[in-house]
């Protein structure tokens, strides 16, 4: 008899997360928990100013502190050709500043000592003389002809502009505008934010001169890319480099790039011939590592009177900080911004982009999203909201008219993406029903009598996940496929390794469920291991919701290879030909004689003890999966808020989320991802951002200014599901790690705007802090969030 | 956390603690709840040579109301003790309203009322409630105890009138001469955030006539703002639309807010005015219901 899939923790089981057992007990093993014999400790000295020429650095007093083993400056790095390193966007980035500091918090020196206290004491003894230069904190300033040249280190760089880029059909779009009855427009800033994983970045570099081997424990979401990068930067042979990414305390895109601290710790270990540990502090993480967003978006939409969208014209201006270090596929300069409007039937579209250097930290990481998709979807839903208003049409009705219909798939978007499945209108209607959309107008009237303003905001979107297919997606030339390796032991237990790297997503739980689904081996009998480049198969790591779409598919595929071999063994054991063998969960049997069968465990034992003639023993294999297309989950998020016009404070009255992420491997884990994502969306809409004052001082380099929401103020979320399986993914899954962070913010903002736009306001930039909302209501004017912020 | 090197002392009597403070000649700091001092050490904003941890001194964790209605809060009374008090709302409603708005529930289990007052943060909530209610600090030094009125206690941001060899052993908040009324409103960006602006109002009522009025503000100046004079226009009056408007305008006028990323000076002043008005309007409603 076939096994009950839910009982063995297979697909669809809300199995408890196995990793939580050690996390809840405080038994996780993070980089900082690793202690190696004779290990030294490194601390980084950071620049207090945003833009300055370094006139001199005096490290003599630091060298004299007892217990100090090494003091590194830009000069030390330069002597080994390591003062600069390549970024993931084909630019260069300073490892330790030599000529100038270009943002507040930049690395200017490092001290290696017997313990971290000494290293920190010695850092404060380093004397740096700065000659301050004007700081540039937004692209407008960067463009100004009198602006100082930030990247004077680069030949042929005579302005602060990094790139111009375009995509789409300009002529067709112009024609759409010529035919339009109404043209709607919108401009906004998606503020700079920071992924802020609770565990900051860190590394322990251990270079063994005797063997020539470099082992690095590192907080990285992509250990294999790092190995390749280290091989290139440090000019070490790749087989002598081992990157181990142990338990990660969150990543959210922040742990994809290569950071100066990693490189410095590696050189420090080579120079001292001892292991060197570097653990960044919270402020160091916030002030210097990969930020998210910081994009100015504007666009116009061509509309027909009946509500049909005819075309879309958009321009983005992005602020990349001092170095162009975005982690994104090579082909695209502004990530997958052109995935914007993918869920709507937009016949013509054209996007232009430019990017600038500023005196701010570099990064441009995909903070819980595929590259720039959060900005794309936020703008989309804010634009849709504005357009519906301009037409005088109901928000839901306007979306219904323009959403891609179920029978239009596969659908080619105006920017060339191919969406393949979904039930968009069904999701929207389910959400409207749940929020009580039809009675909203009456509620709003009633609240006005109490002096409160009610608003309702909708955000519907599909987003591209799972980069990628190797035709289009690579990072520094490495194609974006992924892998899995499965070894079934003779007792039928198994170890699975993948090239992804879990950091809270629950791979140890869910990958085992995929194997359980494919092989009938109970999930509890499968251990999942990731993150060690010496043992895990090559993979591109975990970000951009790519694990389930790519590595998860590889898991299914390798399990199928194992099943194919087990089938041959089963035929041998049952003494029938392979064609006469049938499979049911966990068991092969003889067609027409269901009683005669062998379990997958029987096959595993036989693989090591009784293989047919001519067959290799053992039951293990690997699979590389190169997806044919991206995956396209859909979501409808609807939010109802109450705004206090006297203070600008707003509260969420109800939030409804309808997610269609295809087949759900573990519904509980999926819901956890949605809840977490919506919390971050709420954060973005309400409080979480990094800004700068006129001098380039970073406001948001600590948890007093950089606000992460807590359980106390985060609203409750009501979740609903629709399932449209992905047509090309082996188990029909689409990915869910990021939908809510991507689509969520616009629901909150549209809700607040709907409450206050009767005053004439069209846009308030995020975060919608009480003062901004109050100013907007009071003056009936838009509020811009562009830095610098005034600090008296 | 990698602070500067410091010596750690853990006295078990107040006298011993004072002797250590005295010996260290200004280089020592008292550690009570640690919720402000430890972050300062961590950021190396504070680098005392000696930390005098008073948490092992028994008998300082009390809070009680004496026969005359005065509330005594011992140096180790935690924020949460006040939050959980079942009688505070009746005797000292302003404090009771503030208790659940100070920091977040985790910090409230460690932080102390007296430590907060000694920290003299212009954004501190308790200092504002003390100032609005005519509270005072009892300081003990080598030569015994003295009383420092809250109005004289804070000399500037993070600076108090305590001598280097003195420790605050108790805070006292007088009871009301009539019916105690009052509240505390705070604008914060999320739970655990310091005040963008906050208002403490305390009234002693005789029937519906205001016998005494106190008010202080946090977050809207370089120190806790004393608005007692401003709100004294209510004394001898009842709470009417006019008196409420007059008081809220007067209080807003003494705020000294500055523009920053939390909002413009005008916005913060507006919040002060709105909050005074809301507190007084709510109190007026309560009075009407009672009557
Ligand atoms: C995340 C977070 C959020 C917070 N939010 C708020 C908030 O919203 N509102 C608010 O008001 N506070 C807030 N605080 C501060 C908190 O209330 C502290 O508890 C309080 O400011 C200090 O009290 P403590 O007992 O922790 O003092 P400590 O940190 O131990 O000491 C603070 C200072 O007072 C001195 N000191 C302490 N006790 C004595 C004494 N008995 N005699 C002499 N000197 C003494 C110390 O030497 C030190 O200089 C927050 C703190 C944190 C960590």
Tab-separated table of N, CA and C in Angstrom, chain B residues 32-34 55 61 63 73-83 108-113 126:
chain	number	residue	atom	x	y	z
B	32	UNK	N	22.459	50.630	37.255
B	32	UNK	CA	21.222	50.075	37.828
B	32	UNK	C	20.605	49.126	36.813
B	33	UNK	N	19.672	49.582	35.998
B	33	UNK	CA	19.084	48.665	35.017
B	33	UNK	C	19.994	48.403	33.834
B	34	UNK	N	20.927	49.313	33.606
B	34	UNK	CA	21.891	49.131	32.519
B	34	UNK	C	21.330	49.401	31.127
B	55	UNK	N	22.879	46.409	41.847
B	55	UNK	CA	21.797	45.418	41.815
B	55	UNK	C	21.841	44.406	42.951
B	61	UNK	N	14.233	47.880	45.919
B	61	UNK	CA	13.341	47.630	44.778
B	61	UNK	C	11.878	47.968	45.097
B	63	UNK	N	8.340	50.308	45.855
B	63	UNK	CA	7.595	51.536	45.570
B	63	UNK	C	6.363	51.488	46.457
B	73	UNK	N	9.784	55.796	45.311
B	73	UNK	CA	10.253	54.786	44.353
B	73	UNK	C	11.724	54.528	44.630
B	74	UNK	N	12.052	53.323	45.047
B	74	UNK	CA	13.424	52.949	45.374
B	74	UNK	C	14.292	52.831	44.133
B	75	UNK	N	15.603	52.898	44.343
B	75	UNK	CA	16.542	52.938	43.217
B	75	UNK	C	16.489	51.691	42.340
B	76	UNK	N	15.988	50.576	42.866
B	76	UNK	CA	15.933	49.368	42.026
B	76	UNK	C	14.515	48.966	41.644
B	77	UNK	N	13.599	49.910	41.738
B	77	UNK	CA	12.234	49.646	41.272
B	77	UNK	C	12.254	49.709	39.742
B	78	UNK	N	11.854	48.605	39.106
B	78	UNK	CA	11.917	48.534	37.629
B	78	UNK	C	10.677	49.185	37.009
B	79	UNK	N	10.831	49.582	35.770
B	79	UNK	CA	9.676	50.163	35.047
B	79	UNK	C	8.463	49.236	35.138
B	80	UNK	N	8.721	47.945	35.003
B	80	UNK	CA	7.607	46.986	34.952
B	80	UNK	C	6.843	46.937	36.278
B	81	UNK	N	7.548	47.209	37.394
B	81	UNK	CA	6.863	47.188	38.691
B	81	UNK	C	5.783	48.256	38.730
B	82	UNK	N	6.091	49.416	38.152
B	82	UNK	CA	5.108	50.505	38.123
B	82	UNK	C	4.000	50.194	37.126
B	83	UNK	N	4.401	49.602	36.009
B	83	UNK	CA	3.416	49.251	34.985
B	83	UNK	C	2.382	48.279	35.549
B	108	UNK	N	11.642	47.293	29.859
B	108	UNK	CA	10.939	47.642	31.098
B	108	UNK	C	11.176	46.643	32.233
B	109	UNK	N	11.567	45.424	31.881
B	109	UNK	CA	11.819	44.458	32.948
B	109	UNK	C	13.157	44.731	33.639
B	110	UNK	N	14.051	45.472	33.012
B	110	UNK	CA	15.366	45.738	33.601
B	110	UNK	C	15.530	47.192	34.046
B	111	UNK	N	15.115	48.110	33.191
B	111	UNK	CA	15.351	49.531	33.457
B	111	UNK	C	14.672	49.987	34.736
B	112	UNK	N	15.285	50.972	35.409
B	112	UNK	CA	14.715	51.474	36.664
B	112	UNK	C	14.233	52.911	36.490
B	113	UNK	N	13.261	53.263	37.299
B	113	UNK	CA	12.716	54.624	37.292
B	113	UNK	C	13.823	55.618	37.665
B	126	UNK	N	10.167	59.369	32.159
B	126	UNK	CA	9.915	59.517	33.598
B	126	UNK	C	10.272	60.919	34.103
